[in-house]
């Protein structure tokens, strides 16, 4: 991933949706930083997105880091995008960063940046992310190496399910208070319209267009192809379907605000009996 996100030309737009307050912060340049703050009953969820990100320099995927302010005031961050001044300032408004999370084997590029800025925070990532890290960072916990029932300290606010049978060894997270699932590569919602909204690009994938959506045939095929241990996939899909979520925040593509659970079930129907 390459990014030229800066702190200039920041535009803030605020709207209200039911009991939530949403603030969008854009960098009005060819590179974009988008921040959403969702708050309800003094709970906060930040969505920090940096654009553009193109897989292999070709496929527009978008990128998103997500931060959650927990009940005790500490901040949990799924770190998947560069840490610039705007992001740091926004995280500073939320509270002290306590947890830096790597969601799978490939979303690891910026863990070191976050750890350097927040040295007291604990880094929790998947064990497979250690392989090939250019700037290795010590993990305080690792899915895939730790016992399956390991608790990392944030479970009172955020639940997690490690997909050991998935190719990228992803972890899905659930924030019950906002009824939100947060995940990286288990489900995409392309094209990344929101993540490319301040660029000259549509964010559409050449040739494929909008074929990688939650209910598309291609997403369903990908869910099957990327599942290397079918029995483990069945177990973990069942676990996540037991969560009461209404929204899915992916790292790649737009946030799914409606019928999210139906979309998740559709994508992973191959593993349902």
Short mmCIF file of C-alpha atoms in Angstrom, two decimals:
data_model
loop_
_atom_site.label_atom_id
_atom_site.label_comp_id
_atom_site.label_asym_id
_atom_site.label_seq_id
_atom_site.Cartn_x
_atom_site.Cartn_y
_atom_site.Cartn_z
CA UNK A 1 0.00 0.00 0.00
CA UNK A 2 1.17 3.52 -0.75
CA UNK A 3 -0.49 6.60 0.65
CA UNK A 4 0.09 10.32 0.36
CA UNK A 5 -2.56 11.31 2.90
CA UNK A 6 -1.83 14.74 4.36
CA UNK A 7 -3.46 16.99 6.95
CA UNK A 8 -4.40 19.74 4.49
CA UNK A 9 -7.78 20.76 3.04
CA UNK A 10 -9.76 19.02 5.78
CA UNK A 11 -13.53 19.32 5.44
CA UNK A 12 -15.89 18.33 8.26
CA UNK A 13 -19.51 17.42 7.55
CA UNK A 14 -21.92 16.42 10.34
CA UNK A 15 -25.29 14.73 10.08
CA UNK A 16 -27.56 12.97 12.55
CA UNK A 17 -28.97 9.48 12.22
CA UNK A 18 -31.39 8.43 14.98
CA UNK A 19 -29.47 8.58 18.27
CA UNK A 20 -26.07 8.58 16.61
CA UNK A 21 -23.90 11.53 15.67
CA UNK A 22 -21.79 11.03 12.58
CA UNK A 23 -18.96 13.35 11.61
CA UNK A 24 -17.14 12.94 8.31
CA UNK A 25 -13.65 14.39 7.99
CA UNK A 26 -12.23 14.43 4.47
CA UNK A 27 -8.89 15.42 3.03
CA UNK A 28 -9.94 17.14 -0.16
CA UNK A 29 -6.93 15.95 -2.12
CA UNK A 30 -6.17 13.02 -4.38
CA UNK A 31 -5.46 11.11 -1.20
CA UNK A 32 -8.26 10.99 1.31
CA UNK A 33 -8.66 10.51 5.01
CA UNK A 34 -12.20 9.91 6.16
CA UNK A 35 -13.25 9.84 9.78
CA UNK A 36 -16.68 8.96 11.04
CA UNK A 37 -17.51 9.41 14.70
CA UNK A 38 -20.57 7.49 15.78
CA UNK A 39 -21.65 8.29 19.29
CA UNK A 40 -24.57 7.18 21.38
CA UNK A 41 -24.82 7.32 25.15
CA UNK A 42 -21.24 8.59 25.28
CA UNK A 43 -19.90 5.61 23.37
CA UNK A 44 -17.79 6.29 20.33
CA UNK A 45 -16.81 4.47 17.21
CA UNK A 46 -14.36 6.09 14.82
CA UNK A 47 -13.90 4.92 11.28
CA UNK A 48 -10.59 6.17 9.92
CA UNK A 49 -10.19 5.58 6.20
CA UNK A 50 -7.24 6.35 3.97
CA UNK A 51 -7.60 6.36 0.22
CA UNK A 52 -6.36 5.31 -2.25
CA UNK A 53 -5.36 1.70 -1.73
CA UNK A 54 -5.05 -0.51 -4.79
CA UNK A 55 -4.26 -4.20 -4.52
CA UNK A 56 -1.10 -4.85 -6.55
CA UNK A 57 -1.38 -1.23 -7.70
CA UNK A 58 -4.35 -2.11 -9.91
CA UNK A 59 -7.50 -3.05 -8.02
CA UNK A 60 -9.17 -0.22 -6.03
CA UNK A 61 -9.93 -1.71 -2.62
CA UNK A 62 -10.01 1.25 -0.23
CA UNK A 63 -8.70 1.05 3.32
CA UNK A 64 -10.16 1.63 6.76
CA UNK A 65 -9.00 1.60 10.37
CA UNK A 66 -11.67 1.47 13.04
CA UNK A 67 -11.42 2.73 16.62
CA UNK A 68 -13.88 2.09 19.43
CA UNK A 69 -14.02 3.97 22.72
CA UNK A 70 -14.81 1.42 25.39
CA UNK A 71 -16.90 1.88 28.52
CA UNK A 72 -13.85 2.56 30.69
CA UNK A 73 -12.67 5.33 28.36
CA UNK A 74 -9.87 3.35 26.73
CA UNK A 75 -9.60 3.13 22.95
CA UNK A 76 -9.40 -0.05 20.87
CA UNK A 77 -8.06 0.37 17.32
CA UNK A 78 -8.10 -1.99 14.37
CA UNK A 79 -5.00 -0.50 12.71
CA UNK A 80 -5.08 -0.94 8.95
CA UNK A 81 -4.13 2.48 7.52
CA UNK A 82 -1.26 4.99 7.92
CA UNK A 83 -1.16 7.05 11.10
CA UNK A 84 -1.00 10.74 10.16
CA UNK A 85 -1.59 13.87 12.25
CA UNK A 86 -5.33 14.07 11.56
CA UNK A 87 -5.79 10.48 12.67
CA UNK A 88 -3.63 11.02 15.76
CA UNK A 89 -5.58 14.14 16.71
CA UNK A 90 -8.90 12.36 16.35
CA UNK A 91 -7.71 9.40 18.40
CA UNK A 92 -6.48 11.87 21.01
CA UNK A 93 -10.00 13.25 21.28
CA UNK A 94 -11.39 9.79 21.91
CA UNK A 95 -9.05 8.84 24.75
CA UNK A 96 -5.93 6.79 25.51
CA UNK A 97 -5.18 4.09 22.97
CA UNK A 98 -4.98 0.83 24.90
CA UNK A 99 -5.32 -1.82 22.21
CA UNK A 100 -3.77 -1.99 18.72
CA UNK A 101 -5.29 -4.83 16.73
CA UNK A 102 -4.18 -6.62 13.57
CA UNK A 103 -7.20 -8.29 12.00
CA UNK A 104 -5.47 -10.88 9.83
CA UNK A 105 -2.20 -12.09 8.32
CA UNK A 106 -1.92 -9.26 5.78
CA UNK A 107 -3.36 -6.26 7.65
CA UNK A 108 -0.12 -5.73 9.51
CA UNK A 109 1.68 -2.94 7.67
CA UNK A 110 0.89 -0.16 10.12
CA UNK A 111 1.03 -1.97 13.45
CA UNK A 112 4.53 -0.63 14.03
CA UNK A 113 3.49 2.97 13.35
CA UNK A 114 0.70 2.74 15.89
CA UNK A 115 2.88 1.01 18.48
CA UNK A 116 5.59 3.66 18.12
CA UNK A 117 3.05 6.42 18.73
CA UNK A 118 1.26 4.55 21.54
CA UNK A 119 4.04 2.56 23.28
CA UNK A 120 1.85 1.70 26.29
CA UNK A 121 -0.79 0.07 24.11
CA UNK A 122 -0.92 -3.70 23.71
CA UNK A 123 -0.60 -5.17 20.22
CA UNK A 124 -2.92 -8.11 19.59
CA UNK A 125 -2.76 -9.70 16.14
CA UNK A 126 -2.88 -13.05 14.38
CA UNK A 127 0.21 -15.21 14.67
CA UNK A 128 0.44 -15.51 10.88
CA UNK A 129 1.05 -11.74 10.64
CA UNK A 130 4.55 -12.19 12.06
CA UNK A 131 5.71 -13.86 8.85
CA UNK A 132 7.35 -11.42 6.46
CA UNK A 133 6.92 -8.28 8.58
CA UNK A 134 9.44 -5.71 7.35
CA UNK A 135 9.53 -3.96 10.71
CA UNK A 136 8.63 -6.62 13.28
CA UNK A 137 6.72 -5.52 16.36
CA UNK A 138 6.31 -7.56 19.52
CA UNK A 139 2.82 -9.00 19.98
CA UNK A 140 1.23 -9.04 23.42
CA UNK A 141 -1.22 -11.66 22.23
CA UNK A 142 -1.69 -13.69 19.06
CA UNK A 143 -4.69 -15.51 17.68
CA UNK A 144 -3.48 -18.84 16.33
CA UNK A 145 -0.71 -19.14 18.91
CA UNK A 146 -2.62 -18.50 22.12
CA UNK A 147 -5.18 -21.01 23.47
CA UNK A 148 -8.58 -20.52 21.75
CA UNK A 149 -10.25 -19.32 24.96
CA UNK A 150 -7.64 -16.60 25.66
CA UNK A 151 -9.04 -13.29 26.91
CA UNK A 152 -7.12 -10.16 25.98
CA UNK A 153 -8.86 -7.66 28.22
CA UNK A 154 -11.36 -5.94 25.92
CA UNK A 155 -13.99 -8.69 25.81
CA UNK A 156 -16.47 -6.79 28.00
CA UNK A 157 -16.89 -4.38 25.07
CA UNK A 158 -15.70 -6.27 21.99
CA UNK A 159 -16.09 -9.97 21.25
CA UNK A 160 -13.91 -11.80 18.74
CA UNK A 161 -13.94 -14.94 16.60
CA UNK A 162 -10.72 -16.21 15.01
CA UNK A 163 -11.34 -17.83 11.62
CA UNK A 164 -8.52 -20.39 11.76
CA UNK A 165 -9.79 -22.07 8.60
CA UNK A 166 -9.73 -18.91 6.47
CA UNK A 167 -6.75 -18.34 4.19
CA UNK A 168 -5.79 -14.96 5.70
CA UNK A 169 -6.48 -16.13 9.26
CA UNK A 170 -8.97 -13.31 9.84
CA UNK A 171 -10.62 -12.30 13.09
CA UNK A 172 -14.19 -10.96 13.17
CA UNK A 173 -15.11 -8.57 15.98
CA UNK A 174 -18.48 -7.68 17.49
CA UNK A 175 -19.35 -4.51 19.38
CA UNK A 176 -22.71 -5.39 20.99
CA UNK A 177 -23.59 -1.88 22.15
CA UNK A 178 -23.73 -0.54 18.60
CA UNK A 179 -24.69 -3.92 17.10
CA UNK A 180 -21.69 -3.70 14.79
CA UNK A 181 -19.39 -6.32 13.28
CA UNK A 182 -15.88 -5.15 12.36
CA UNK A 183 -13.71 -7.24 10.02
CA UNK A 184 -11.01 -7.04 7.37
CA UNK A 185 -11.05 -9.52 4.49
CA UNK A 186 -13.87 -11.89 5.39
CA UNK A 187 -16.38 -9.73 3.54
CA UNK A 188 -15.89 -6.87 1.07
CA UNK A 189 -18.40 -4.34 -0.18
CA UNK A 190 -16.92 -2.97 -3.38
CA UNK A 191 -16.56 -0.62 -5.10
CA UNK A 192 -15.12 1.52 -2.25
CA UNK A 193 -17.34 4.50 -3.09
CA UNK A 194 -16.95 6.32 0.23
CA UNK A 195 -13.21 5.75 0.31
CA UNK A 196 -12.77 7.20 -3.19
CA UNK A 197 -15.38 9.96 -2.92
CA UNK A 198 -12.80 12.76 -2.85
CA UNK A 199 -10.70 11.51 -5.72
CA UNK A 200 -11.04 11.61 -9.49
CA UNK A 201 -11.55 7.85 -9.52
CA UNK A 202 -14.87 6.07 -9.14
CA UNK A 203 -13.16 3.31 -7.19
CA UNK A 204 -14.71 0.74 -9.50
CA UNK A 205 -12.67 -2.38 -10.21
CA UNK A 206 -11.70 -2.70 -13.88
CA UNK A 207 -13.78 -5.31 -15.72
CA UNK A 208 -15.35 -6.66 -12.51
CA UNK A 209 -17.19 -3.42 -11.74
CA UNK A 210 -19.44 -4.05 -8.73
CA UNK A 211 -19.23 -7.84 -8.66
CA UNK A 212 -17.64 -8.08 -5.20
CA UNK A 213 -20.63 -7.07 -3.11
CA UNK A 214 -21.89 -8.98 -0.05
CA UNK A 215 -24.62 -10.84 -1.96
CA UNK A 216 -22.83 -11.28 -5.29
CA UNK A 217 -22.04 -14.69 -6.74
CA UNK A 218 -18.34 -13.79 -6.74
CA UNK A 219 -18.28 -12.99 -3.02
CA UNK A 220 -19.97 -16.33 -2.33
CA UNK A 221 -17.40 -18.12 -4.49
CA UNK A 222 -14.55 -16.31 -2.74
CA UNK A 223 -15.91 -17.31 0.67
CA UNK A 224 -15.75 -20.92 -0.46
CA UNK A 225 -12.36 -20.69 -2.14
CA UNK A 226 -10.70 -18.94 0.80
CA UNK A 227 -12.01 -21.42 3.34
CA UNK A 228 -9.17 -23.94 3.67
CA UNK A 229 -10.59 -25.87 6.63
CA UNK A 230 -14.29 -26.39 5.93
CA UNK A 231 -15.20 -27.72 9.37
CA UNK A 232 -13.47 -24.81 11.11
CA UNK A 233 -15.26 -22.41 8.78
CA UNK A 234 -18.64 -23.96 9.64
CA UNK A 235 -17.88 -23.55 13.34
CA UNK A 236 -16.85 -19.91 13.08
CA UNK A 237 -19.61 -18.86 10.70
CA UNK A 238 -22.10 -20.35 13.19
CA UNK A 239 -20.47 -18.38 16.02
CA UNK A 240 -20.70 -15.06 14.19
CA UNK A 241 -24.29 -15.69 13.12
CA UNK A 242 -25.06 -15.92 16.83
CA UNK A 243 -24.07 -12.27 17.23
CA UNK A 244 -26.85 -9.66 17.15
CA UNK A 245 -25.32 -7.27 14.62
CA UNK A 246 -27.06 -4.87 12.26
CA UNK A 247 -24.02 -3.16 10.69
CA UNK A 248 -20.76 -4.44 9.19
CA UNK A 249 -17.66 -2.26 8.95
CA UNK A 250 -15.24 -3.79 6.43
CA UNK A 251 -11.69 -2.68 5.77
CA UNK A 252 -12.41 -2.71 2.04
CA UNK A 253 -15.49 -0.99 0.66
CA UNK A 254 -18.50 0.82 2.04
CA UNK A 255 -19.98 0.26 5.48
CA UNK A 256 -23.03 -2.04 5.31
CA UNK A 257 -25.72 -0.18 7.22
CA UNK A 258 -28.76 -2.24 6.24
CA UNK A 259 -29.50 -5.98 6.26
CA UNK A 260 -25.92 -6.69 7.32
CA UNK A 261 -26.67 -10.03 8.94
CA UNK A 262 -28.53 -11.22 5.86
CA UNK A 263 -25.55 -10.18 3.74
CA UNK A 264 -23.16 -12.09 6.00
CA UNK A 265 -25.35 -15.19 5.92
CA UNK A 266 -25.65 -14.98 2.15
CA UNK A 267 -21.88 -14.73 1.72
CA UNK A 268 -21.22 -17.77 3.89
CA UNK A 269 -24.20 -19.92 2.94
CA UNK A 270 -21.83 -22.60 1.63
CA UNK A 271 -20.90 -23.39 5.25
CA UNK A 272 -24.44 -23.61 6.57
CA UNK A 273 -26.08 -26.99 6.99
#
